[in-house]
Amino acid sequence: MVSIRTVNLTKVFGDVVAVDHVSLEIRHGEFFTLLGPSGCGKTTFLRTIAGLEMADEGRIYFDDQDITDMPAHLRGTGMVFQNYALWPHMNVFDNIAYGLKIRKVPKEEIRRRVKEVLKLVKLEGMENRTPHQLSGGQQQRVALARALVINPRVLLFDEPLSNLDAKLRVEMRAELRRLQRELGITAIYVTHDQEEAMSISDRIAVMNRGRIMQVGTPKEIYKNPKNEFVAKFIGQGTFILGEVVTYGEELEVRLESGKVVKAVPSHPDVRLEVGDKALIMIRPESFTLEPGKGYNEFEVEVYHISFLGDSQMLQASNEVENFIIEVDPDLEINVGQKLKVYAPPKHTLAVKL
Amino acid sequence: MGQAAGLSKLLRKIRWEMDAFSWSQLIIVLASFTAFLIVPLGLVVVRSFYSSSGGFSFYWLQTILTDPFYFPLRLKLLNRFPFISLEGIRGSLYEVVKYQTAGGEETIVLLTGWDMGVIPNSLVVATFTTLFSTVLGFTLAFIFAKYRFPGSEVLRIVSLIPLLSTPFVGAIGLKKMIVADGVLNVLFYDMLHLLPFKIEITGLPAVILVQTLLFYPIVMLNSYTALISVDPTLEEQAINMGASGFRLFRTVTLPLATPGVEAGALLVFILSLEDLGTPIVFKGTTAEKVLTFQIFNRIFTPAGLISQEATTLAMILLVISGLVFVGVRRYVSLKKYAMLSKGGTWRPKRRKLSPVVTLLVYIFILGVLFFATLPHIGVTLLAFAKQWGPTLLPSSFTLDNFIAVLSDEEASRCIMNSLVYSSIATLFMVVLGVSAAYLVSRKKSLPGIGALDLLVTIPIAVPGIAVATGLFLTYLGTPLSPTISGAPLLIASYTVRKIPFTVRAVFSGLEQTDKTLDEVAWTVGASRTRTFFSIVMPMILLNVLAGGMLSFIYSMSEVSTGIVVGDANHRDAPMTWKMYDMLFHGLAGGTFQPAALGFLLMTLQFIFIVGANLLLRKRATALIGV
Ligand SMILES: Nc1ncnc2c1ncn2[C@@H]1O[C@H](COP(=O)(O)OP(=O)(O)O)[C@@H](O)[C@H]1O
Ligand SMILES: [Mg+2]
């Protein structure tokens, strides 16, 4: 188990800066997720940590050891690739045992450890299958077992669930998390699926165009986005452009419609000034149908209703702005209906632009 | 500052990518190619500018370019206007010979062609061969790619048969068909009375004919791959926009297929230029008046040294094919090759033909196939013939030719030599070829990898006789001298000349195995060397085997170095030299015994090429293509 630190890590392909001065600290035993849209540099970051790409700038530390120039095979990382990368000419046993054979582990112990790890990933008795005789989910588990069996210092996952169907994905997610916690191995997990990231991670780094936009727990990232990208990438919300008119004890923003709302900065680090452009964000569940003291009020007309079982999502507008509002599933409501909705100032977030 | 930083980054990158193992792979490849290709070819160029006293001089170049035997074009001034005059063009396109036979007067039209001097002859032959091969090859490819009719797959495979052609075999077989009392005249003049006179094709036209039948499959393969790689939706779009028929062909299909066709055509041009086997078979006619034959014919001075004249001719040949290669280069690099052979991922749409058109297509294809397989049929018949006068078929058959060949001490020694040299060369080719292919496939981001790619594919376009000349220039009088033992130079020559077959097969295998399969091995702790042997090699084993087989069989049929070395040292001569020797200096048996040798080689080649392709199945459609 190690902590991992990158300092200004940078990787360039031609004129694409795939990883752009990334400085991160990943703690002992942490399940750390890199979340971002496709092409933002997640895989490249992971590959640089594993030693499969050379860092163009910056350093990588495992605990206090600088491993930036260490060859991949000495780093002791276990990596699970997006395509699983099982060796087609070896059966399941040989795929898993390969890393142990390299470490010159005695035959008996190899057999025992492969057996153990197969049990761990629930593939007992599959030793003699070849990769193409396995389903996607099983291949994924073999890839995981192969990474786990060598007791890696760090586990690296590159979208390991993206090729599985939705139901299996949710199951495997929990499974991965359980294994990682049991074994206590530091893990870096890469995904573009924000729901997956939210449900599995201790902390998340949101990435865009090679840069880290925000690091925090799933809750922090959802509740206190630092910038527009994170606010829009994570979860749903109502976004309204405005301009700061008061900033001090209270924060007031004038919307494009002329209306002035009371808000709070989206993140403790966010500093605003009067005259700044700001984006007002309100999560769907922050709206109420009951007015409260100092609540911001909006009058909207519903134009679409999605019934989700445990809630209903309303899409509504007031000619200028669009709203997404979550309401009680029992509420009787119709398309075309006019509504007054309220948002408490503490959930009316002003995102700095 | 910026430069220094760039340089140190480059060094870091190189250190990152290249471990001791990669370095040793790179170094053995570079060292072998430097010693046996670059230095020899360099010497050909340098030596052709030596004067007799050793200094720099244009003497030989000038001598050759002013000798009408080689080059009859002259730039002249007429009233101060420059114009090109032709001097010393000899002969005519055809001659009519009449002679009396028992049955009366018989007329033979001899198609001999003009002799325009050695250098223009070579270019003209190459041009016509390319033209005919391209028209024939492309037409066939187009039919097979775009239309569906019963038996089209079988016919397509059969039309590739000439690729199996071994040196001399095509020419020996076809010669028996096209001479005055040959099979075609027997068939069309004597028996069917379709001709008003006999036709004999000889000299340069015969070379063009043989080469066309030999090389059209190269254009066909390249065109076919290009045509079936054309995204059918592109054509559909054009049809939707109203294009049809010839317009569709001209504006959409042809431009998309052009790179493939061009690649094939340019390769044919070079192969025609460097072909030595065919002119040798037609020795004694104008077929002799081409560069390769002239180099071969005067390579040794009476003192056993390499003549300057031949060296300069080799330099000229090298420069011409070099210029053409600049054109081909875009296509023959491994990367391009991989893209070409990855074609066929589309399910090409094939149209059905009306019965009448189908019939016409059959007549055309069968006609082509008749001529294309004539050499093979001819050589087979010759190999088993006891006697073959002016009749359609030999008058009696026998196995004596084979027995004679196999019991001939020198012939069996030559066969043995060929087997041994080719096996050893194959070993080298596998080691070097796998190394080179691995570097090109896996270290694409390193600067200079493109040059390595070029280095290991270029031998396809380097005239063998120039390599042979260069090897002699470099190693005569050294411990590797062919006069001491023929083995070193032959093995070296086979290795550098035939390695592209191995490299390509291995490269296509590597491109089909995901690089992450190597990488995951590193992450679990395997060094790159270990990964190479325990992960990469097992996955590409079939490709290595297939590539090795192809390189082996093409080494067995190597001509240029083989006959030059053989002439210098009979004891260590390979099989191809023996065929050559029997053709012209043999006593009894005439062409029967060389045909028997050719038949053996052809059979071996058939087995190996079919075997290699079976190993790879669909994995490499264009593998046998040169
Ligand atoms: N080997 C490579 N060569 C060139 N560009 C690359 C290479 N690998 C990745 N890139 C580029 O770097 C960027 C980040 O890619 P990647 O790390 O794969 O993103 P992600 O995993 O987040 O989808 C992309 O623009 C991609 O095109
Ligand atoms: Mg990725």
mmCIF file with all atom_site columns, N, CA and C in Angstrom, chain A residues 97-131:
data_model
loop_
_atom_site.group_PDB
_atom_site.id
_atom_site.type_symbol
_atom_site.label_atom_id
_atom_site.label_alt_id
_atom_site.label_comp_id
_atom_site.label_asym_id
_atom_site.label_entity_id
_atom_site.label_seq_id
_atom_site.pdbx_PDB_ins_code
_atom_site.Cartn_x
_atom_site.Cartn_y
_atom_site.Cartn_z
_atom_site.occupancy
_atom_site.B_iso_or_equiv
_atom_site.pdbx_formal_charge
_atom_site.auth_seq_id
_atom_site.auth_comp_id
_atom_site.auth_asym_id
_atom_site.auth_atom_id
_atom_site.pdbx_PDB_model_num
ATOM 1   N N  . ALA A 1 97  ? -1.098  -16.800 -13.416 1.00 0.00 ? 97  ALA A N  1
ATOM 2   C CA . ALA A 1 97  ? 0.151   -17.241 -12.790 1.00 0.00 ? 97  ALA A CA 1
ATOM 3   C C  . ALA A 1 97  ? 1.383   -16.539 -13.356 1.00 0.00 ? 97  ALA A C  1
ATOM 4   N N  . TYR A 1 98  ? 1.231   -15.907 -14.537 1.00 0.00 ? 98  TYR A N  1
ATOM 5   C CA . TYR A 1 98  ? 2.389   -15.346 -15.239 1.00 0.00 ? 98  TYR A CA 1
ATOM 6   C C  . TYR A 1 98  ? 3.241   -14.439 -14.352 1.00 0.00 ? 98  TYR A C  1
ATOM 7   N N  . GLY A 1 99  ? 2.582   -13.522 -13.666 1.00 0.00 ? 99  GLY A N  1
ATOM 8   C CA . GLY A 1 99  ? 3.311   -12.570 -12.819 1.00 0.00 ? 99  GLY A CA 1
ATOM 9   C C  . GLY A 1 99  ? 4.038   -13.268 -11.673 1.00 0.00 ? 99  GLY A C  1
ATOM 10  N N  . LEU A 1 100 ? 3.456   -14.352 -11.200 1.00 0.00 ? 100 LEU A N  1
ATOM 11  C CA . LEU A 1 100 ? 4.087   -15.097 -10.097 1.00 0.00 ? 100 LEU A CA 1
ATOM 12  C C  . LEU A 1 100 ? 5.289   -15.875 -10.609 1.00 0.00 ? 100 LEU A C  1
ATOM 13  N N  . LYS A 1 101 ? 5.151   -16.440 -11.802 1.00 0.00 ? 101 LYS A N  1
ATOM 14  C CA . LYS A 1 101 ? 6.279   -17.189 -12.373 1.00 0.00 ? 101 LYS A CA 1
ATOM 15  C C  . LYS A 1 101 ? 7.474   -16.261 -12.555 1.00 0.00 ? 101 LYS A C  1
ATOM 16  N N  . ILE A 1 102 ? 7.183   -15.048 -12.971 1.00 0.00 ? 102 ILE A N  1
ATOM 17  C CA . ILE A 1 102 ? 8.271   -14.094 -13.147 1.00 0.00 ? 102 ILE A CA 1
ATOM 18  C C  . ILE A 1 102 ? 8.958   -13.812 -11.818 1.00 0.00 ? 102 ILE A C  1
ATOM 19  N N  . ARG A 1 103 ? 8.165   -13.813 -10.772 1.00 0.00 ? 103 ARG A N  1
ATOM 20  C CA . ARG A 1 103 ? 8.747   -13.571 -9.444  1.00 0.00 ? 103 ARG A CA 1
ATOM 21  C C  . ARG A 1 103 ? 9.359   -14.831 -8.858  1.00 0.00 ? 103 ARG A C  1
ATOM 22  N N  . LYS A 1 104 ? 9.408   -15.901 -9.640  1.00 0.00 ? 104 LYS A N  1
ATOM 23  C CA . LYS A 1 104 ? 10.009  -17.172 -9.226  1.00 0.00 ? 104 LYS A CA 1
ATOM 24  C C  . LYS A 1 104 ? 9.371   -17.719 -7.950  1.00 0.00 ? 104 LYS A C  1
ATOM 25  N N  . VAL A 1 105 ? 8.083   -17.531 -7.838  1.00 0.00 ? 105 VAL A N  1
ATOM 26  C CA . VAL A 1 105 ? 7.342   -18.117 -6.721  1.00 0.00 ? 105 VAL A CA 1
ATOM 27  C C  . VAL A 1 105 ? 7.302   -19.625 -6.940  1.00 0.00 ? 105 VAL A C  1
ATOM 28  N N  . PRO A 1 106 ? 7.502   -20.433 -5.880  1.00 0.00 ? 106 PRO A N  1
ATOM 29  C CA . PRO A 1 106 ? 7.478   -21.891 -6.054  1.00 0.00 ? 106 PRO A CA 1
ATOM 30  C C  . PRO A 1 106 ? 6.133   -22.371 -6.617  1.00 0.00 ? 106 PRO A C  1
ATOM 31  N N  . LYS A 1 107 ? 6.209   -23.467 -7.353  1.00 0.00 ? 107 LYS A N  1
ATOM 32  C CA . LYS A 1 107 ? 5.036   -23.988 -8.068  1.00 0.00 ? 107 LYS A CA 1
ATOM 33  C C  . LYS A 1 107 ? 3.820   -24.177 -7.175  1.00 0.00 ? 107 LYS A C  1
ATOM 34  N N  . GLU A 1 108 ? 4.079   -24.789 -6.023  1.00 0.00 ? 108 GLU A N  1
ATOM 35  C CA . GLU A 1 108 ? 2.965   -25.087 -5.122  1.00 0.00 ? 108 GLU A CA 1
ATOM 36  C C  . GLU A 1 108 ? 2.256   -23.815 -4.683  1.00 0.00 ? 108 GLU A C  1
ATOM 37  N N  . GLU A 1 109 ? 3.095   -22.826 -4.351  1.00 0.00 ? 109 GLU A N  1
ATOM 38  C CA . GLU A 1 109 ? 2.526   -21.571 -3.877  1.00 0.00 ? 109 GLU A CA 1
ATOM 39  C C  . GLU A 1 109 ? 1.749   -20.875 -4.995  1.00 0.00 ? 109 GLU A C  1
ATOM 40  N N  . ILE A 1 110 ? 2.295   -20.960 -6.215  1.00 0.00 ? 110 ILE A N  1
ATOM 41  C CA . ILE A 1 110 ? 1.570   -20.370 -7.348  1.00 0.00 ? 110 ILE A CA 1
ATOM 42  C C  . ILE A 1 110 ? 0.179   -20.958 -7.429  1.00 0.00 ? 110 ILE A C  1
ATOM 43  N N  . ARG A 1 111 ? 0.145   -22.300 -7.365  1.00 0.00 ? 111 ARG A N  1
ATOM 44  C CA . ARG A 1 111 ? -1.142  -22.964 -7.491  1.00 0.00 ? 111 ARG A CA 1
ATOM 45  C C  . ARG A 1 111 ? -2.093  -22.474 -6.403  1.00 0.00 ? 111 ARG A C  1
ATOM 46  N N  . ARG A 1 112 ? -1.559  -22.369 -5.190  1.00 0.00 ? 112 ARG A N  1
ATOM 47  C CA . ARG A 1 112 ? -2.398  -21.963 -4.072  1.00 0.00 ? 112 ARG A CA 1
ATOM 48  C C  . ARG A 1 112 ? -2.901  -20.520 -4.261  1.00 0.00 ? 112 ARG A C  1
ATOM 49  N N  . ARG A 1 113 ? -1.977  -19.667 -4.644  1.00 0.00 ? 113 ARG A N  1
ATOM 50  C CA . ARG A 1 113 ? -2.377  -18.261 -4.740  1.00 0.00 ? 113 ARG A CA 1
ATOM 51  C C  . ARG A 1 113 ? -3.344  -18.011 -5.891  1.00 0.00 ? 113 ARG A C  1
ATOM 52  N N  . VAL A 1 114 ? -3.142  -18.723 -7.007  1.00 0.00 ? 114 VAL A N  1
ATOM 53  C CA . VAL A 1 114 ? -4.079  -18.558 -8.115  1.00 0.00 ? 114 VAL A CA 1
ATOM 54  C C  . VAL A 1 114 ? -5.459  -19.015 -7.683  1.00 0.00 ? 114 VAL A C  1
ATOM 55  N N  . LYS A 1 115 ? -5.470  -20.126 -6.966  1.00 0.00 ? 115 LYS A N  1
ATOM 56  C CA . LYS A 1 115 ? -6.737  -20.661 -6.491  1.00 0.00 ? 115 LYS A CA 1
ATOM 57  C C  . LYS A 1 115 ? -7.441  -19.646 -5.587  1.00 0.00 ? 115 LYS A C  1
ATOM 58  N N  . GLU A 1 116 ? -6.652  -19.067 -4.675  1.00 0.00 ? 116 GLU A N  1
ATOM 59  C CA . GLU A 1 116 ? -7.210  -18.081 -3.748  1.00 0.00 ? 116 GLU A CA 1
ATOM 60  C C  . GLU A 1 116 ? -7.821  -16.898 -4.479  1.00 0.00 ? 116 GLU A C  1
ATOM 61  N N  . VAL A 1 117 ? -7.044  -16.401 -5.441  1.00 0.00 ? 117 VAL A N  1
ATOM 62  C CA . VAL A 1 117 ? -7.502  -15.183 -6.103  1.00 0.00 ? 117 VAL A CA 1
ATOM 63  C C  . VAL A 1 117 ? -8.710  -15.493 -6.997  1.00 0.00 ? 117 VAL A C  1
ATOM 64  N N  . LEU A 1 118 ? -8.736  -16.695 -7.557  1.00 0.00 ? 118 LEU A N  1
ATOM 65  C CA . LEU A 1 118 ? -9.905  -17.068 -8.358  1.00 0.00 ? 118 LEU A CA 1
ATOM 66  C C  . LEU A 1 118 ? -11.150 -17.123 -7.486  1.00 0.00 ? 118 LEU A C  1
ATOM 67  N N  . LYS A 1 119 ? -10.944 -17.575 -6.258  1.00 0.00 ? 119 LYS A N  1
ATOM 68  C CA . LYS A 1 119 ? -12.058 -17.620 -5.331  1.00 0.00 ? 119 LYS A CA 1
ATOM 69  C C  . LYS A 1 119 ? -12.524 -16.194 -5.022  1.00 0.00 ? 119 LYS A C  1
ATOM 70  N N  . LEU A 1 120 ? -11.534 -15.350 -4.822  1.00 0.00 ? 120 LEU A N  1
ATOM 71  C CA . LEU A 1 120 ? -11.823 -13.963 -4.504  1.00 0.00 ? 120 LEU A CA 1
ATOM 72  C C  . LEU A 1 120 ? -12.681 -13.311 -5.598  1.00 0.00 ? 120 LEU A C  1
ATOM 73  N N  . VAL A 1 121 ? -12.369 -13.611 -6.857  1.00 0.00 ? 121 VAL A N  1
ATOM 74  C CA . VAL A 1 121 ? -13.138 -13.001 -7.947  1.00 0.00 ? 121 VAL A CA 1
ATOM 75  C C  . VAL A 1 121 ? -14.255 -13.916 -8.432  1.00 0.00 ? 121 VAL A C  1
ATOM 76  N N  . LYS A 1 122 ? -14.493 -14.961 -7.652  1.00 0.00 ? 122 LYS A N  1
ATOM 77  C CA . LYS A 1 122 ? -15.625 -15.858 -7.923  1.00 0.00 ? 122 LYS A CA 1
ATOM 78  C C  . LYS A 1 122 ? -15.517 -16.549 -9.278  1.00 0.00 ? 122 LYS A C  1
ATOM 79  N N  . LEU A 1 123 ? -14.351 -17.092 -9.544  1.00 0.00 ? 123 LEU A N  1
ATOM 80  C CA . LEU A 1 123 ? -14.176 -17.858 -10.788 1.00 0.00 ? 123 LEU A CA 1
ATOM 81  C C  . LEU A 1 123 ? -13.579 -19.229 -10.483 1.00 0.00 ? 123 LEU A C  1
ATOM 82  N N  . GLU A 1 124 ? -13.945 -19.786 -9.331  1.00 0.00 ? 124 GLU A N  1
ATOM 83  C CA . GLU A 1 124 ? -13.374 -21.082 -8.969  1.00 0.00 ? 124 GLU A CA 1
ATOM 84  C C  . GLU A 1 124 ? -13.600 -22.102 -10.081 1.00 0.00 ? 124 GLU A C  1
ATOM 85  N N  . GLY A 1 125 ? -12.584 -22.906 -10.311 1.00 0.00 ? 125 GLY A N  1
ATOM 86  C CA . GLY A 1 125 ? -12.737 -24.006 -11.259 1.00 0.00 ? 125 GLY A CA 1
ATOM 87  C C  . GLY A 1 125 ? -12.614 -23.614 -12.724 1.00 0.00 ? 125 GLY A C  1
ATOM 88  N N  . MET A 1 126 ? -12.284 -22.369 -12.989 1.00 0.00 ? 126 MET A N  1
ATOM 89  C CA . MET A 1 126 ? -12.206 -21.938 -14.396 1.00 0.00 ? 126 MET A CA 1
ATOM 90  C C  . MET A 1 126 ? -10.773 -21.972 -14.917 1.00 0.00 ? 126 MET A C  1
ATOM 91  N N  . GLU A 1 127 ? -9.854  -22.536 -14.149 1.00 0.00 ? 127 GLU A N  1
ATOM 92  C CA . GLU A 1 127 ? -8.434  -22.473 -14.483 1.00 0.00 ? 127 GLU A CA 1
ATOM 93  C C  . GLU A 1 127 ? -8.122  -22.821 -15.927 1.00 0.00 ? 127 GLU A C  1
ATOM 94  N N  . ASN A 1 128 ? -8.807  -23.826 -16.448 1.00 0.00 ? 128 ASN A N  1
ATOM 95  C CA . ASN A 1 128 ? -8.387  -24.343 -17.749 1.00 0.00 ? 128 ASN A CA 1
ATOM 96  C C  . ASN A 1 128 ? -9.110  -23.733 -18.940 1.00 0.00 ? 128 ASN A C  1
ATOM 97  N N  . ARG A 1 129 ? -9.998  -22.801 -18.669 1.00 0.00 ? 129 ARG A N  1
ATOM 98  C CA . ARG A 1 129 ? -10.660 -22.151 -19.804 1.00 0.00 ? 129 ARG A CA 1
ATOM 99  C C  . ARG A 1 129 ? -9.660  -21.245 -20.530 1.00 0.00 ? 129 ARG A C  1
ATOM 100 N N  . THR A 1 130 ? -9.909  -21.069 -21.832 1.00 0.00 ? 130 THR A N  1
ATOM 101 C CA . THR A 1 130 ? -9.121  -20.058 -22.534 1.00 0.00 ? 130 THR A CA 1
ATOM 102 C C  . THR A 1 130 ? -9.953  -18.773 -22.581 1.00 0.00 ? 130 THR A C  1
ATOM 103 N N  . PRO A 1 131 ? -9.291  -17.645 -22.753 1.00 0.00 ? 131 PRO A N  1
ATOM 104 C CA . PRO A 1 131 ? -10.018 -16.372 -22.667 1.00 0.00 ? 131 PRO A CA 1
ATOM 105 C C  . PRO A 1 131 ? -11.258 -16.315 -23.561 1.00 0.00 ? 131 PRO A C  1
#
